[in-house]
């Protein structure tokens, strides 16, 4: 390679490296722009009001003061969500008598799809549909995500990913008032 060709080669490599750096930086900023902060244990659970698709009644988290609340974010297409819903149904029947409420918030766009899922899994606890605002308030960016809220409205624990039966009971015991 002649010295002119070498110089052109190095200039091109340098220009490509600078452009690649700019593209990566812009992509990183776009990915993280507008992300909300995740709700952590010890913080107050963001209040929300949604409609239970089964009963049509309003569900407001702040109305549950004095009770423990399991808030689960899920979707019908989420395989781990499908696995944990029967566990939630079984546990809700047990913990309902101990003043612990289950609230499942779906990000699915169709109420019909959510209702069919509810019927298929015979879910009796409140199931609501979110337009994304509640998920954003909690900082949820992956499903399933579960928040255990104490009777005073503070978050006891946050779990991302599917829950196992033995741990679910331990976490629920933490929020029994």
mmCIF file with all atom_site columns, C-alpha atoms in Angstrom:
data_model
loop_
_atom_site.group_PDB
_atom_site.id
_atom_site.type_symbol
_atom_site.label_atom_id
_atom_site.label_alt_id
_atom_site.label_comp_id
_atom_site.label_asym_id
_atom_site.label_entity_id
_atom_site.label_seq_id
_atom_site.pdbx_PDB_ins_code
_atom_site.Cartn_x
_atom_site.Cartn_y
_atom_site.Cartn_z
_atom_site.occupancy
_atom_site.B_iso_or_equiv
_atom_site.pdbx_formal_charge
_atom_site.auth_seq_id
_atom_site.auth_comp_id
_atom_site.auth_asym_id
_atom_site.auth_atom_id
_atom_site.pdbx_PDB_model_num
ATOM 1   C CA . UNK A 1 1   ? 0.000   0.000   0.000  1.00 0.00 ? 1   UNK A CA 1
ATOM 2   C CA . UNK A 1 2   ? 1.301   3.416   -0.877 1.00 0.00 ? 2   UNK A CA 1
ATOM 3   C CA . UNK A 1 3   ? 1.495   6.133   1.766  1.00 0.00 ? 3   UNK A CA 1
ATOM 4   C CA . UNK A 1 4   ? -1.439  8.008   0.158  1.00 0.00 ? 4   UNK A CA 1
ATOM 5   C CA . UNK A 1 5   ? -3.594  4.886   0.227  1.00 0.00 ? 5   UNK A CA 1
ATOM 6   C CA . UNK A 1 6   ? -2.593  4.215   3.836  1.00 0.00 ? 6   UNK A CA 1
ATOM 7   C CA . UNK A 1 7   ? -3.519  7.762   4.841  1.00 0.00 ? 7   UNK A CA 1
ATOM 8   C CA . UNK A 1 8   ? -6.906  7.475   3.086  1.00 0.00 ? 8   UNK A CA 1
ATOM 9   C CA . UNK A 1 9   ? -7.499  4.161   4.792  1.00 0.00 ? 9   UNK A CA 1
ATOM 10  C CA . UNK A 1 10  ? -6.761  5.591   8.256  1.00 0.00 ? 10  UNK A CA 1
ATOM 11  C CA . UNK A 1 11  ? -8.896  8.690   7.591  1.00 0.00 ? 11  UNK A CA 1
ATOM 12  C CA . UNK A 1 12  ? -11.831 6.482   6.515  1.00 0.00 ? 12  UNK A CA 1
ATOM 13  C CA . UNK A 1 13  ? -11.446 4.196   9.532  1.00 0.00 ? 13  UNK A CA 1
ATOM 14  C CA . UNK A 1 14  ? -11.308 7.220   11.833 1.00 0.00 ? 14  UNK A CA 1
ATOM 15  C CA . UNK A 1 15  ? -14.410 8.787   10.253 1.00 0.00 ? 15  UNK A CA 1
ATOM 16  C CA . UNK A 1 16  ? -16.278 5.467   10.492 1.00 0.00 ? 16  UNK A CA 1
ATOM 17  C CA . UNK A 1 17  ? -15.260 5.059   14.148 1.00 0.00 ? 17  UNK A CA 1
ATOM 18  C CA . UNK A 1 18  ? -16.476 8.576   14.986 1.00 0.00 ? 18  UNK A CA 1
ATOM 19  C CA . UNK A 1 19  ? -19.784 7.983   13.173 1.00 0.00 ? 19  UNK A CA 1
ATOM 20  C CA . UNK A 1 20  ? -20.266 4.627   14.892 1.00 0.00 ? 20  UNK A CA 1
ATOM 21  C CA . UNK A 1 21  ? -19.634 6.298   18.253 1.00 0.00 ? 21  UNK A CA 1
ATOM 22  C CA . UNK A 1 22  ? -22.201 9.001   17.493 1.00 0.00 ? 22  UNK A CA 1
ATOM 23  C CA . UNK A 1 23  ? -24.796 6.405   16.426 1.00 0.00 ? 23  UNK A CA 1
ATOM 24  C CA . UNK A 1 24  ? -24.218 4.319   19.567 1.00 0.00 ? 24  UNK A CA 1
ATOM 25  C CA . UNK A 1 25  ? -24.455 7.385   21.806 1.00 0.00 ? 25  UNK A CA 1
ATOM 26  C CA . UNK A 1 26  ? -27.685 8.525   20.146 1.00 0.00 ? 26  UNK A CA 1
ATOM 27  C CA . UNK A 1 27  ? -29.140 5.009   20.417 1.00 0.00 ? 27  UNK A CA 1
ATOM 28  C CA . UNK A 1 28  ? -28.240 4.806   24.115 1.00 0.00 ? 28  UNK A CA 1
ATOM 29  C CA . UNK A 1 29  ? -29.889 8.142   24.796 1.00 0.00 ? 29  UNK A CA 1
ATOM 30  C CA . UNK A 1 30  ? -33.044 7.127   22.914 1.00 0.00 ? 30  UNK A CA 1
ATOM 31  C CA . UNK A 1 31  ? -33.277 3.880   24.841 1.00 0.00 ? 31  UNK A CA 1
ATOM 32  C CA . UNK A 1 32  ? -32.983 5.594   28.204 1.00 0.00 ? 32  UNK A CA 1
ATOM 33  C CA . UNK A 1 33  ? -34.898 8.770   27.416 1.00 0.00 ? 33  UNK A CA 1
ATOM 34  C CA . UNK A 1 34  ? -38.226 8.986   29.152 1.00 0.00 ? 34  UNK A CA 1
ATOM 35  C CA . UNK A 1 35  ? -37.672 5.929   31.305 1.00 0.00 ? 35  UNK A CA 1
ATOM 36  C CA . UNK A 1 36  ? -39.238 6.274   34.648 1.00 0.00 ? 36  UNK A CA 1
ATOM 37  C CA . UNK A 1 37  ? -37.576 5.306   37.874 1.00 0.00 ? 37  UNK A CA 1
ATOM 38  C CA . UNK A 1 38  ? -38.314 1.829   39.210 1.00 0.00 ? 38  UNK A CA 1
ATOM 39  C CA . UNK A 1 39  ? -40.235 1.723   42.450 1.00 0.00 ? 39  UNK A CA 1
ATOM 40  C CA . UNK A 1 40  ? -38.008 0.195   45.113 1.00 0.00 ? 40  UNK A CA 1
ATOM 41  C CA . UNK A 1 41  ? -38.762 -1.467  48.472 1.00 0.00 ? 41  UNK A CA 1
ATOM 42  C CA . UNK A 1 42  ? -39.371 1.099   51.202 1.00 0.00 ? 42  UNK A CA 1
ATOM 43  C CA . UNK A 1 43  ? -40.891 3.638   48.807 1.00 0.00 ? 43  UNK A CA 1
ATOM 44  C CA . UNK A 1 44  ? -44.556 4.515   48.680 1.00 0.00 ? 44  UNK A CA 1
ATOM 45  C CA . UNK A 1 45  ? -46.474 2.584   46.026 1.00 0.00 ? 45  UNK A CA 1
ATOM 46  C CA . UNK A 1 46  ? -47.773 4.975   43.351 1.00 0.00 ? 46  UNK A CA 1
ATOM 47  C CA . UNK A 1 47  ? -51.517 5.302   43.629 1.00 0.00 ? 47  UNK A CA 1
ATOM 48  C CA . UNK A 1 48  ? -53.658 4.319   40.673 1.00 0.00 ? 48  UNK A CA 1
ATOM 49  C CA . UNK A 1 49  ? -57.292 3.903   39.786 1.00 0.00 ? 49  UNK A CA 1
ATOM 50  C CA . UNK A 1 50  ? -58.327 1.333   37.199 1.00 0.00 ? 50  UNK A CA 1
ATOM 51  C CA . UNK A 1 51  ? -61.497 -0.599  36.423 1.00 0.00 ? 51  UNK A CA 1
ATOM 52  C CA . UNK A 1 52  ? -61.857 -4.279  37.258 1.00 0.00 ? 52  UNK A CA 1
ATOM 53  C CA . UNK A 1 53  ? -62.817 -5.855  33.928 1.00 0.00 ? 53  UNK A CA 1
ATOM 54  C CA . UNK A 1 54  ? -64.856 -8.582  35.665 1.00 0.00 ? 54  UNK A CA 1
ATOM 55  C CA . UNK A 1 55  ? -67.020 -6.416  37.912 1.00 0.00 ? 55  UNK A CA 1
ATOM 56  C CA . UNK A 1 56  ? -66.748 -2.995  36.262 1.00 0.00 ? 56  UNK A CA 1
ATOM 57  C CA . UNK A 1 57  ? -65.935 -1.511  39.672 1.00 0.00 ? 57  UNK A CA 1
ATOM 58  C CA . UNK A 1 58  ? -63.177 1.012   40.204 1.00 0.00 ? 58  UNK A CA 1
ATOM 59  C CA . UNK A 1 59  ? -60.069 -0.206  42.007 1.00 0.00 ? 59  UNK A CA 1
ATOM 60  C CA . UNK A 1 60  ? -58.017 2.506   43.687 1.00 0.00 ? 60  UNK A CA 1
ATOM 61  C CA . UNK A 1 61  ? -54.864 1.422   45.476 1.00 0.00 ? 61  UNK A CA 1
ATOM 62  C CA . UNK A 1 62  ? -55.177 4.137   48.126 1.00 0.00 ? 62  UNK A CA 1
ATOM 63  C CA . UNK A 1 63  ? -58.596 2.701   49.053 1.00 0.00 ? 63  UNK A CA 1
ATOM 64  C CA . UNK A 1 64  ? -56.773 -0.449  50.171 1.00 0.00 ? 64  UNK A CA 1
ATOM 65  C CA . UNK A 1 65  ? -55.007 1.287   53.094 1.00 0.00 ? 65  UNK A CA 1
ATOM 66  C CA . UNK A 1 66  ? -54.929 -1.111  56.021 1.00 0.00 ? 66  UNK A CA 1
ATOM 67  C CA . UNK A 1 67  ? -54.626 -4.133  53.727 1.00 0.00 ? 67  UNK A CA 1
ATOM 68  C CA . UNK A 1 68  ? -51.669 -5.784  52.060 1.00 0.00 ? 68  UNK A CA 1
ATOM 69  C CA . UNK A 1 69  ? -51.805 -5.644  48.264 1.00 0.00 ? 69  UNK A CA 1
ATOM 70  C CA . UNK A 1 70  ? -50.026 -7.759  45.683 1.00 0.00 ? 70  UNK A CA 1
ATOM 71  C CA . UNK A 1 71  ? -49.812 -5.706  42.483 1.00 0.00 ? 71  UNK A CA 1
ATOM 72  C CA . UNK A 1 72  ? -48.858 -7.828  39.488 1.00 0.00 ? 72  UNK A CA 1
ATOM 73  C CA . UNK A 1 73  ? -48.132 -6.531  35.994 1.00 0.00 ? 73  UNK A CA 1
ATOM 74  C CA . UNK A 1 74  ? -48.714 -9.147  33.310 1.00 0.00 ? 74  UNK A CA 1
ATOM 75  C CA . UNK A 1 75  ? -49.971 -9.852  29.778 1.00 0.00 ? 75  UNK A CA 1
ATOM 76  C CA . UNK A 1 76  ? -51.805 -12.745 28.126 1.00 0.00 ? 76  UNK A CA 1
ATOM 77  C CA . UNK A 1 77  ? -48.899 -13.391 25.736 1.00 0.00 ? 77  UNK A CA 1
ATOM 78  C CA . UNK A 1 78  ? -46.362 -13.663 28.569 1.00 0.00 ? 78  UNK A CA 1
ATOM 79  C CA . UNK A 1 79  ? -45.574 -17.351 29.261 1.00 0.00 ? 79  UNK A CA 1
ATOM 80  C CA . UNK A 1 80  ? -44.217 -16.820 32.808 1.00 0.00 ? 80  UNK A CA 1
ATOM 81  C CA . UNK A 1 81  ? -47.369 -14.786 33.540 1.00 0.00 ? 81  UNK A CA 1
ATOM 82  C CA . UNK A 1 82  ? -49.503 -17.763 32.482 1.00 0.00 ? 82  UNK A CA 1
ATOM 83  C CA . UNK A 1 83  ? -47.571 -19.991 34.878 1.00 0.00 ? 83  UNK A CA 1
ATOM 84  C CA . UNK A 1 84  ? -47.974 -17.777 37.915 1.00 0.00 ? 84  UNK A CA 1
ATOM 85  C CA . UNK A 1 85  ? -51.660 -16.860 37.525 1.00 0.00 ? 85  UNK A CA 1
ATOM 86  C CA . UNK A 1 86  ? -52.949 -20.209 38.913 1.00 0.00 ? 86  UNK A CA 1
ATOM 87  C CA . UNK A 1 87  ? -50.580 -19.725 41.871 1.00 0.00 ? 87  UNK A CA 1
ATOM 88  C CA . UNK A 1 88  ? -52.008 -16.259 42.438 1.00 0.00 ? 88  UNK A CA 1
ATOM 89  C CA . UNK A 1 89  ? -55.567 -17.585 42.293 1.00 0.00 ? 89  UNK A CA 1
ATOM 90  C CA . UNK A 1 90  ? -54.837 -20.272 44.857 1.00 0.00 ? 90  UNK A CA 1
ATOM 91  C CA . UNK A 1 91  ? -52.944 -17.870 47.133 1.00 0.00 ? 91  UNK A CA 1
ATOM 92  C CA . UNK A 1 92  ? -55.594 -15.159 46.815 1.00 0.00 ? 92  UNK A CA 1
ATOM 93  C CA . UNK A 1 93  ? -58.198 -17.528 48.242 1.00 0.00 ? 93  UNK A CA 1
ATOM 94  C CA . UNK A 1 94  ? -55.954 -18.202 51.239 1.00 0.00 ? 94  UNK A CA 1
ATOM 95  C CA . UNK A 1 95  ? -54.698 -14.657 51.843 1.00 0.00 ? 95  UNK A CA 1
ATOM 96  C CA . UNK A 1 96  ? -58.012 -12.900 51.229 1.00 0.00 ? 96  UNK A CA 1
ATOM 97  C CA . UNK A 1 97  ? -59.012 -13.948 54.749 1.00 0.00 ? 97  UNK A CA 1
ATOM 98  C CA . UNK A 1 98  ? -55.834 -12.277 56.033 1.00 0.00 ? 98  UNK A CA 1
ATOM 99  C CA . UNK A 1 99  ? -56.630 -8.904  54.431 1.00 0.00 ? 99  UNK A CA 1
ATOM 100 C CA . UNK A 1 100 ? -54.320 -9.280  51.450 1.00 0.00 ? 100 UNK A CA 1
ATOM 101 C CA . UNK A 1 101 ? -55.741 -8.215  48.097 1.00 0.00 ? 101 UNK A CA 1
ATOM 102 C CA . UNK A 1 102 ? -54.464 -9.323  44.700 1.00 0.00 ? 102 UNK A CA 1
ATOM 103 C CA . UNK A 1 103 ? -54.555 -6.834  41.838 1.00 0.00 ? 103 UNK A CA 1
ATOM 104 C CA . UNK A 1 104 ? -53.443 -7.948  38.375 1.00 0.00 ? 104 UNK A CA 1
ATOM 105 C CA . UNK A 1 105 ? -52.789 -5.213  35.840 1.00 0.00 ? 105 UNK A CA 1
ATOM 106 C CA . UNK A 1 106 ? -52.575 -6.300  32.212 1.00 0.00 ? 106 UNK A CA 1
ATOM 107 C CA . UNK A 1 107 ? -50.859 -4.391  29.461 1.00 0.00 ? 107 UNK A CA 1
ATOM 108 C CA . UNK A 1 108 ? -52.871 -6.173  26.758 1.00 0.00 ? 108 UNK A CA 1
ATOM 109 C CA . UNK A 1 109 ? -54.738 -3.824  24.458 1.00 0.00 ? 109 UNK A CA 1
ATOM 110 C CA . UNK A 1 110 ? -57.942 -5.867  24.211 1.00 0.00 ? 110 UNK A CA 1
ATOM 111 C CA . UNK A 1 111 ? -60.320 -6.215  27.143 1.00 0.00 ? 111 UNK A CA 1
ATOM 112 C CA . UNK A 1 112 ? -61.879 -9.205  25.364 1.00 0.00 ? 112 UNK A CA 1
ATOM 113 C CA . UNK A 1 113 ? -58.541 -11.053 25.289 1.00 0.00 ? 113 UNK A CA 1
ATOM 114 C CA . UNK A 1 114 ? -57.950 -10.316 28.974 1.00 0.00 ? 114 UNK A CA 1
ATOM 115 C CA . UNK A 1 115 ? -61.446 -11.470 29.896 1.00 0.00 ? 115 UNK A CA 1
ATOM 116 C CA . UNK A 1 116 ? -61.029 -14.733 27.973 1.00 0.00 ? 116 UNK A CA 1
ATOM 117 C CA . UNK A 1 117 ? -57.751 -15.307 29.812 1.00 0.00 ? 117 UNK A CA 1
ATOM 118 C CA . UNK A 1 118 ? -59.489 -14.591 33.133 1.00 0.00 ? 118 UNK A CA 1
ATOM 119 C CA . UNK A 1 119 ? -62.227 -17.106 32.314 1.00 0.00 ? 119 UNK A CA 1
ATOM 120 C CA . UNK A 1 120 ? -59.756 -19.755 31.114 1.00 0.00 ? 120 UNK A CA 1
ATOM 121 C CA . UNK A 1 121 ? -57.748 -19.577 34.350 1.00 0.00 ? 121 UNK A CA 1
ATOM 122 C CA . UNK A 1 122 ? -60.866 -19.007 36.494 1.00 0.00 ? 122 UNK A CA 1
ATOM 123 C CA . UNK A 1 123 ? -59.349 -15.921 38.126 1.00 0.00 ? 123 UNK A CA 1
ATOM 124 C CA . UNK A 1 124 ? -61.499 -14.303 40.796 1.00 0.00 ? 124 UNK A CA 1
ATOM 125 C CA . UNK A 1 125 ? -59.291 -11.410 41.973 1.00 0.00 ? 125 UNK A CA 1
ATOM 126 C CA . UNK A 1 126 ? -59.436 -7.934  40.401 1.00 0.00 ? 126 UNK A CA 1
ATOM 127 C CA . UNK A 1 127 ? -57.965 -7.817  36.897 1.00 0.00 ? 127 UNK A CA 1
ATOM 128 C CA . UNK A 1 128 ? -57.493 -4.468  35.277 1.00 0.00 ? 128 UNK A CA 1
ATOM 129 C CA . UNK A 1 129 ? -56.269 -3.109  31.983 1.00 0.00 ? 129 UNK A CA 1
ATOM 130 C CA . UNK A 1 130 ? -53.592 -0.432  31.904 1.00 0.00 ? 130 UNK A CA 1
ATOM 131 C CA . UNK A 1 131 ? -52.935 2.035   29.129 1.00 0.00 ? 131 UNK A CA 1
ATOM 132 C CA . UNK A 1 132 ? -49.276 2.096   30.172 1.00 0.00 ? 132 UNK A CA 1
ATOM 133 C CA . UNK A 1 133 ? -49.491 4.906   32.725 1.00 0.00 ? 133 UNK A CA 1
ATOM 134 C CA . UNK A 1 134 ? -49.501 2.673   35.798 1.00 0.00 ? 134 UNK A CA 1
ATOM 135 C CA . UNK A 1 135 ? -46.654 0.543   34.455 1.00 0.00 ? 135 UNK A CA 1
ATOM 136 C CA . UNK A 1 136 ? -44.671 3.698   33.828 1.00 0.00 ? 136 UNK A CA 1
ATOM 137 C CA . UNK A 1 137 ? -45.417 5.006   37.329 1.00 0.00 ? 137 UNK A CA 1
ATOM 138 C CA . UNK A 1 138 ? -43.972 1.789   38.764 1.00 0.00 ? 138 UNK A CA 1
ATOM 139 C CA . UNK A 1 139 ? -41.049 1.764   36.323 1.00 0.00 ? 139 UNK A CA 1
ATOM 140 C CA . UNK A 1 140 ? -41.995 -1.639  34.909 1.00 0.00 ? 140 UNK A CA 1
ATOM 141 C CA . UNK A 1 141 ? -40.123 -2.497  31.719 1.00 0.00 ? 141 UNK A CA 1
ATOM 142 C CA . UNK A 1 142 ? -40.405 -6.303  31.739 1.00 0.00 ? 142 UNK A CA 1
ATOM 143 C CA . UNK A 1 143 ? -43.160 -8.793  32.538 1.00 0.00 ? 143 UNK A CA 1
ATOM 144 C CA . UNK A 1 144 ? -44.108 -10.246 34.886 1.00 0.00 ? 144 UNK A CA 1
ATOM 145 C CA . UNK A 1 145 ? -43.395 -7.764  37.636 1.00 0.00 ? 145 UNK A CA 1
ATOM 146 C CA . UNK A 1 146 ? -44.869 -8.021  41.111 1.00 0.00 ? 146 UNK A CA 1
ATOM 147 C CA . UNK A 1 147 ? -44.959 -5.470  43.915 1.00 0.00 ? 147 UNK A CA 1
ATOM 148 C CA . UNK A 1 148 ? -45.830 -6.428  47.472 1.00 0.00 ? 148 UNK A CA 1
ATOM 149 C CA . UNK A 1 149 ? -47.431 -3.420  49.156 1.00 0.00 ? 149 UNK A CA 1
ATOM 150 C CA . UNK A 1 150 ? -47.766 -3.194  52.929 1.00 0.00 ? 150 UNK A CA 1
ATOM 151 C CA . UNK A 1 151 ? -50.890 -1.965  54.703 1.00 0.00 ? 151 UNK A CA 1
ATOM 152 C CA . UNK A 1 152 ? -49.272 1.487   55.088 1.00 0.00 ? 152 UNK A CA 1
ATOM 153 C CA . UNK A 1 153 ? -48.842 1.816   51.310 1.00 0.00 ? 153 UNK A CA 1
ATOM 154 C CA . UNK A 1 154 ? -45.079 1.237   51.171 1.00 0.00 ? 154 UNK A CA 1
ATOM 155 C CA . UNK A 1 155 ? -43.536 -1.372  48.922 1.00 0.00 ? 155 UNK A CA 1
ATOM 156 C CA . UNK A 1 156 ? -42.168 -4.341  50.821 1.00 0.00 ? 156 UNK A CA 1
ATOM 157 C CA . UNK A 1 157 ? -40.632 -6.161  47.885 1.00 0.00 ? 157 UNK A CA 1
ATOM 158 C CA . UNK A 1 158 ? -40.417 -6.017  44.096 1.00 0.00 ? 158 UNK A CA 1
ATOM 159 C CA . UNK A 1 159 ? -39.981 -9.142  42.012 1.00 0.00 ? 159 UNK A CA 1
ATOM 160 C CA . UNK A 1 160 ? -39.245 -9.202  38.303 1.00 0.00 ? 160 UNK A CA 1
ATOM 161 C CA . UNK A 1 161 ? -39.875 -12.572 36.708 1.00 0.00 ? 161 UNK A CA 1
ATOM 162 C CA . UNK A 1 162 ? -42.124 -15.476 37.684 1.00 0.00 ? 162 UNK A CA 1
ATOM 163 C CA . UNK A 1 163 ? -42.705 -16.295 41.334 1.00 0.00 ? 163 UNK A CA 1
ATOM 164 C CA . UNK A 1 164 ? -42.403 -19.760 42.878 1.00 0.00 ? 164 UNK A CA 1
ATOM 165 C CA . UNK A 1 165 ? -45.010 -21.004 45.346 1.00 0.00 ? 165 UNK A CA 1
ATOM 166 C CA . UNK A 1 166 ? -42.749 -21.196 48.405 1.00 0.00 ? 166 UNK A CA 1
ATOM 167 C CA . UNK A 1 167 ? -41.348 -17.707 47.921 1.00 0.00 ? 167 UNK A CA 1
ATOM 168 C CA . UNK A 1 168 ? -44.766 -16.276 47.084 1.00 0.00 ? 168 UNK A CA 1
ATOM 169 C CA . UNK A 1 169 ? -46.071 -17.346 50.492 1.00 0.00 ? 169 UNK A CA 1
ATOM 170 C CA . UNK A 1 170 ? -43.032 -15.861 52.252 1.00 0.00 ? 170 UNK A CA 1
ATOM 171 C CA . UNK A 1 171 ? -43.487 -12.544 50.458 1.00 0.00 ? 171 UNK A CA 1
ATOM 172 C CA . UNK A 1 172 ? -47.228 -12.506 51.121 1.00 0.00 ? 172 UNK A CA 1
ATOM 173 C CA . UNK A 1 173 ? -46.609 -13.162 54.821 1.00 0.00 ? 173 UNK A CA 1
ATOM 174 C CA . UNK A 1 174 ? -44.517 -9.960  54.848 1.00 0.00 ? 174 UNK A CA 1
ATOM 175 C CA . UNK A 1 175 ? -47.517 -7.847  53.844 1.00 0.00 ? 175 UNK A CA 1
ATOM 176 C CA . UNK A 1 176 ? -50.207 -9.442  56.000 1.00 0.00 ? 176 UNK A CA 1
ATOM 177 C CA . UNK A 1 177 ? -51.415 -6.556  58.190 1.00 0.00 ? 177 UNK A CA 1
#
